[in-house]
Short mmCIF file of C-alpha atoms in Angstrom, two decimals:
data_model
loop_
_atom_site.label_atom_id
_atom_site.label_comp_id
_atom_site.label_asym_id
_atom_site.label_seq_id
_atom_site.Cartn_x
_atom_site.Cartn_y
_atom_site.Cartn_z
CA UNK A 1 -1.83 0.69 -21.75
CA UNK A 2 0.34 3.58 -20.83
CA UNK A 3 1.93 5.01 -17.57
CA UNK A 4 3.21 8.47 -17.37
CA UNK A 5 5.76 9.35 -14.81
CA UNK A 6 8.64 11.96 -14.33
CA UNK A 7 11.56 11.05 -16.44
CA UNK A 8 14.01 11.18 -13.38
CA UNK A 9 11.77 9.16 -10.99
CA UNK A 10 13.99 6.18 -10.82
CA UNK A 11 17.10 8.35 -10.09
CA UNK A 12 15.34 10.42 -7.39
CA UNK A 13 13.76 7.36 -5.78
CA UNK A 14 16.99 5.30 -5.90
CA UNK A 15 17.19 3.04 -2.79
CA UNK A 16 13.88 4.11 -1.39
CA UNK A 17 11.68 1.86 0.94
CA UNK A 18 8.23 2.73 -0.64
CA UNK A 19 5.05 1.97 1.31
CA UNK A 20 2.15 1.15 -0.99
CA UNK A 21 -1.49 2.09 -0.35
CA UNK A 22 -4.50 0.12 -1.42
CA UNK A 23 -5.10 2.19 -4.66
CA UNK A 24 -1.69 1.15 -5.87
CA UNK A 25 -2.65 -2.57 -5.73
CA UNK A 26 -6.11 -1.99 -7.46
CA UNK A 27 -4.41 0.17 -10.21
CA UNK A 28 -1.83 -2.33 -10.72
CA UNK A 29 -4.38 -5.17 -11.07
CA UNK A 30 -5.78 -3.13 -14.08
CA UNK A 31 -2.42 -1.88 -15.81
CA UNK A 32 0.28 -4.02 -16.92
CA UNK A 33 2.39 -0.99 -17.81
CA UNK A 34 2.14 0.32 -14.13
CA UNK A 35 3.35 -3.19 -12.89
CA UNK A 36 6.34 -2.80 -15.23
CA UNK A 37 7.15 0.59 -13.66
CA UNK A 38 7.05 -0.85 -10.31
CA UNK A 39 9.07 -3.68 -11.33
CA UNK A 40 11.70 -1.56 -13.02
CA UNK A 41 11.83 0.76 -9.87
CA UNK A 42 12.70 -2.35 -7.97
CA UNK A 43 15.06 -3.85 -10.30
CA UNK A 44 16.94 -0.72 -11.79
CA UNK A 45 16.49 1.74 -8.93
CA UNK A 46 16.83 -0.85 -5.91
CA UNK A 47 13.63 0.33 -4.52
CA UNK A 48 11.87 -1.99 -1.99
CA UNK A 49 8.05 -2.19 -1.49
CA UNK A 50 6.08 -2.64 1.68
CA UNK A 51 2.71 -2.42 3.07
CA UNK A 52 0.80 -2.79 6.19
CA UNK A 53 -1.89 -5.44 7.28
CA UNK A 54 -4.93 -3.03 6.91
CA UNK A 55 -3.87 -2.29 3.14
CA UNK A 56 -4.04 -6.18 2.79
CA UNK A 57 -7.63 -6.05 4.42
CA UNK A 58 -8.77 -3.10 2.07
CA UNK A 59 -7.43 -4.69 -1.07
CA UNK A 60 -9.01 -8.11 -0.37
CA UNK A 61 -12.30 -6.64 0.69
CA UNK A 62 -15.29 -7.49 -1.56
CA UNK A 63 -13.50 -10.90 -2.60
CA UNK A 64 -16.54 -13.04 -3.21
CA UNK A 65 -14.78 -16.39 -3.00
CA UNK A 66 -11.77 -17.95 -1.27
CA UNK A 67 -10.12 -18.15 -4.77
CA UNK A 68 -10.79 -14.57 -5.42
CA UNK A 69 -9.28 -13.63 -1.95
CA UNK A 70 -6.24 -15.72 -2.73
CA UNK A 71 -5.51 -14.29 -6.17
CA UNK A 72 -5.50 -10.80 -4.68
CA UNK A 73 -3.46 -11.78 -1.63
CA UNK A 74 -0.99 -13.62 -3.89
CA UNK A 75 -0.47 -10.52 -6.25
CA UNK A 76 0.12 -8.30 -3.13
CA UNK A 77 2.59 -10.68 -1.78
CA UNK A 78 4.36 -10.85 -5.12
CA UNK A 79 4.61 -7.04 -5.31
CA UNK A 80 5.78 -6.20 -1.74
CA UNK A 81 9.07 -7.29 -0.14
CA UNK A 82 7.59 -6.91 3.34
CA UNK A 83 4.65 -6.44 5.26
CA UNK A 84 5.36 -4.27 8.15
CA UNK A 85 3.46 -5.28 11.31
CA UNK A 86 3.73 -1.89 12.75
CA UNK A 87 4.98 -2.92 16.22
CA UNK A 88 6.27 0.63 16.79
CA UNK A 89 3.11 2.40 17.21
CA UNK A 90 3.14 2.82 20.75
CA UNK A 91 6.45 4.32 20.57
CA UNK A 92 5.31 7.42 18.66
CA UNK A 93 2.83 9.02 20.94
CA UNK A 94 3.79 12.41 19.75
CA UNK A 95 2.55 11.67 16.30
CA UNK A 96 -0.68 10.54 17.48
CA UNK A 97 -1.12 14.01 19.20
CA UNK A 98 -0.16 15.86 16.17
CA UNK A 99 -2.25 13.94 13.58
CA UNK A 100 -5.35 13.84 16.06
CA UNK A 101 -5.34 17.73 15.65
CA UNK A 102 -4.01 18.57 12.21
CA UNK A 103 -5.57 15.61 10.40
CA UNK A 104 -8.83 15.39 12.32
CA UNK A 105 -11.08 15.21 9.13
CA UNK A 106 -9.37 12.17 7.94
CA UNK A 107 -10.83 9.25 9.86
CA UNK A 108 -9.28 6.36 8.03
CA UNK A 109 -6.92 4.22 10.21
CA UNK A 110 -4.99 2.95 7.19
CA UNK A 111 -3.99 6.39 6.27
CA UNK A 112 -2.98 7.11 9.81
CA UNK A 113 -0.88 3.92 9.98
CA UNK A 114 0.74 4.62 6.53
CA UNK A 115 1.61 8.17 7.68
CA UNK A 116 3.04 6.73 10.86
CA UNK A 117 5.29 4.38 8.86
CA UNK A 118 6.82 7.43 7.11
CA UNK A 119 7.23 9.14 10.35
CA UNK A 120 8.78 6.18 12.23
CA UNK A 121 11.26 5.35 9.42
CA UNK A 122 12.04 9.07 8.51
CA UNK A 123 15.72 8.62 9.17
CA UNK A 124 15.92 6.28 6.20
CA UNK A 125 14.87 6.97 2.62
CA UNK A 126 11.29 6.20 2.88
CA UNK A 127 8.13 7.19 0.82
CA UNK A 128 4.44 6.40 0.35
CA UNK A 129 2.66 5.71 -3.06
CA UNK A 130 -1.04 6.46 -2.81
CA UNK A 131 -3.91 7.49 -4.86
CA UNK A 132 -5.34 9.69 -2.17
CA UNK A 133 -4.22 13.27 -2.83
CA UNK A 134 -6.10 14.51 0.32
CA UNK A 135 -5.27 12.20 3.12
CA UNK A 136 -2.24 13.66 4.44
CA UNK A 137 -1.18 17.05 6.19
CA UNK A 138 1.45 19.44 4.57
CA UNK A 139 4.33 17.84 6.32
CA UNK A 140 3.92 14.99 3.96
CA UNK A 141 4.87 16.75 0.60
CA UNK A 142 4.12 15.17 -2.73
CA UNK A 143 7.37 14.66 -4.74
CA UNK A 144 6.10 12.88 -7.78
CA UNK A 145 2.90 12.14 -9.70
CA UNK A 146 2.36 8.97 -11.57
CA UNK A 147 -0.50 8.79 -14.15
CA UNK A 148 -1.93 5.47 -15.17
CA UNK A 149 -4.30 4.77 -17.93
CA UNK A 150 -6.24 1.52 -16.98
CA UNK A 151 -5.97 -1.27 -19.66
CA UNK A 152 -9.38 -2.17 -20.44
CA UNK A 153 -11.57 0.91 -19.45
CA UNK A 154 -8.83 3.58 -20.43
CA UNK A 155 -9.81 5.32 -17.09
CA UNK A 156 -7.11 7.50 -15.73
CA UNK A 157 -5.77 6.93 -12.37
CA UNK A 158 -3.28 9.54 -10.63
CA UNK A 159 -0.85 8.31 -7.87
CA UNK A 160 1.44 10.51 -5.77
CA UNK A 161 4.73 9.72 -4.18
CA UNK A 162 4.76 11.31 -0.56
CA UNK A 163 7.70 11.74 1.74
CA UNK A 164 7.97 13.10 5.36
CA UNK A 165 9.22 16.72 6.16
CA UNK A 166 10.81 16.63 9.65
CA UNK A 167 10.89 20.42 9.81
CA UNK A 168 7.16 20.82 8.90
CA UNK A 169 6.38 18.16 11.43
CA UNK A 170 8.42 19.87 14.15
CA UNK A 171 6.40 23.08 13.56
CA UNK A 172 3.20 21.27 13.82
CA UNK A 173 4.28 19.50 16.98
CA UNK A 174 5.38 22.90 18.33
CA UNK A 175 1.90 24.29 17.76
CA UNK A 176 0.49 21.27 19.59
CA UNK A 177 2.44 22.18 22.70
CA UNK A 178 1.70 25.87 22.61
CA UNK A 179 -2.06 25.75 21.65
CA UNK B 1 -22.37 -28.11 15.39
CA UNK B 2 -19.78 -29.37 17.86
CA UNK B 3 -16.70 -27.30 18.94
CA UNK B 4 -14.57 -29.73 17.18
CA UNK B 5 -16.38 -29.34 13.96
CA UNK B 6 -16.18 -25.67 14.27
CA UNK B 7 -12.48 -25.66 14.88
CA UNK B 8 -12.07 -28.28 11.82
CA UNK B 9 -13.88 -25.72 9.45
CA UNK B 10 -11.69 -22.75 10.61
CA UNK B 11 -8.59 -24.97 10.41
CA UNK B 12 -9.40 -25.98 6.78
CA UNK B 13 -10.06 -22.42 5.72
CA UNK B 14 -6.74 -21.24 7.30
CA UNK B 15 -5.04 -23.84 5.41
CA UNK B 16 -6.40 -22.79 2.20
CA UNK B 17 -5.66 -18.98 2.71
CA UNK B 18 -2.48 -17.41 1.19
CA UNK B 19 -0.15 -17.25 4.17
CA UNK B 20 1.10 -13.68 5.00
CA UNK B 21 3.89 -13.55 7.72
CA UNK B 22 4.80 -10.11 8.91
CA UNK B 23 7.80 -11.67 10.57
CA UNK B 24 9.55 -12.58 7.35
CA UNK B 25 9.93 -11.13 3.81
CA UNK B 26 7.13 -12.08 1.61
CA UNK B 27 8.47 -12.79 -1.87
CA UNK B 28 11.27 -10.47 -2.17
CA UNK B 29 13.03 -9.42 -5.28
CA UNK B 30 13.12 -12.84 -6.71
CA UNK B 31 9.91 -12.75 -8.32
CA UNK B 32 10.19 -12.36 -11.99
CA UNK B 33 8.18 -9.30 -13.52
CA UNK B 34 6.24 -11.85 -15.82
CA UNK B 35 4.94 -13.58 -12.75
CA UNK B 36 3.90 -10.49 -11.05
CA UNK B 37 2.13 -9.37 -14.14
CA UNK B 38 0.35 -12.71 -14.38
CA UNK B 39 -0.68 -12.55 -10.71
CA UNK B 40 -1.83 -8.75 -11.20
CA UNK B 41 -4.11 -9.95 -14.31
CA UNK B 42 -5.54 -12.74 -12.24
CA UNK B 43 -6.21 -10.30 -9.11
CA UNK B 44 -7.78 -7.77 -11.74
CA UNK B 45 -10.08 -10.38 -12.81
CA UNK B 46 -11.71 -10.42 -9.41
CA UNK B 47 -12.19 -6.62 -9.33
CA UNK B 48 -14.84 -4.69 -11.32
CA UNK B 49 -13.41 -2.83 -14.19
CA UNK B 50 -15.23 0.20 -13.05
CA UNK B 51 -14.27 0.19 -9.57
CA UNK B 52 -12.80 3.40 -8.63
CA UNK B 53 -9.71 3.18 -6.43
CA UNK B 54 -10.00 6.51 -5.14
CA UNK B 55 -9.43 6.67 -1.45
CA UNK B 56 -12.23 9.25 -1.01
CA UNK B 57 -14.61 6.69 -2.42
CA UNK B 58 -13.29 3.75 -0.48
CA UNK B 59 -13.08 5.45 2.87
CA UNK B 60 -16.22 7.15 4.18
#
């Protein structure tokens, strides 16, 4: 069907390393035009895609057979360049403190880990593509919105591109120190 | 069921599951768009068309 996106998205995300959340894989499984957009970001804008093990778990959750599990895992593997093992978590204790306070209502470990990836790699061109518009605090501003119309059902899915704002994070960290 | 039989079952299952190695790239840039679309379609067949991929609905 159709995928709508800002006309300059490829230029603005050129060379970015983009983490993909569970909803991206589910949406891509239901929309050929969205897969084409992701493919084009990779080939024409030199974007790389990554995800984390808990997204693999969420995306394959509900697979009723081994074959179904493998179909989902194969697709996830074909879309990402790398699955980040997240061995850096113990080195970002400041981030744990800030998120434990500012994002206390979001109990999803996957969301926390994806946010941690953006923080950990924030000196590089890194972004997160997710369907969850309420998961992250204000120091993860949304730069782009992509609207996908699902092939069969014609249902509309919105996905956002999020980045990390170091200044906003420092202000939140400062507040953690002073409160 | 003996320990050996248990281990054999686990081994067979592991052999049949798609391998994910976080130490290496998965199938980087070399995968053709056509192939990714094909895999997406196959994966999509295993997911209910009415499933809502909203994080709010998945994560309670």
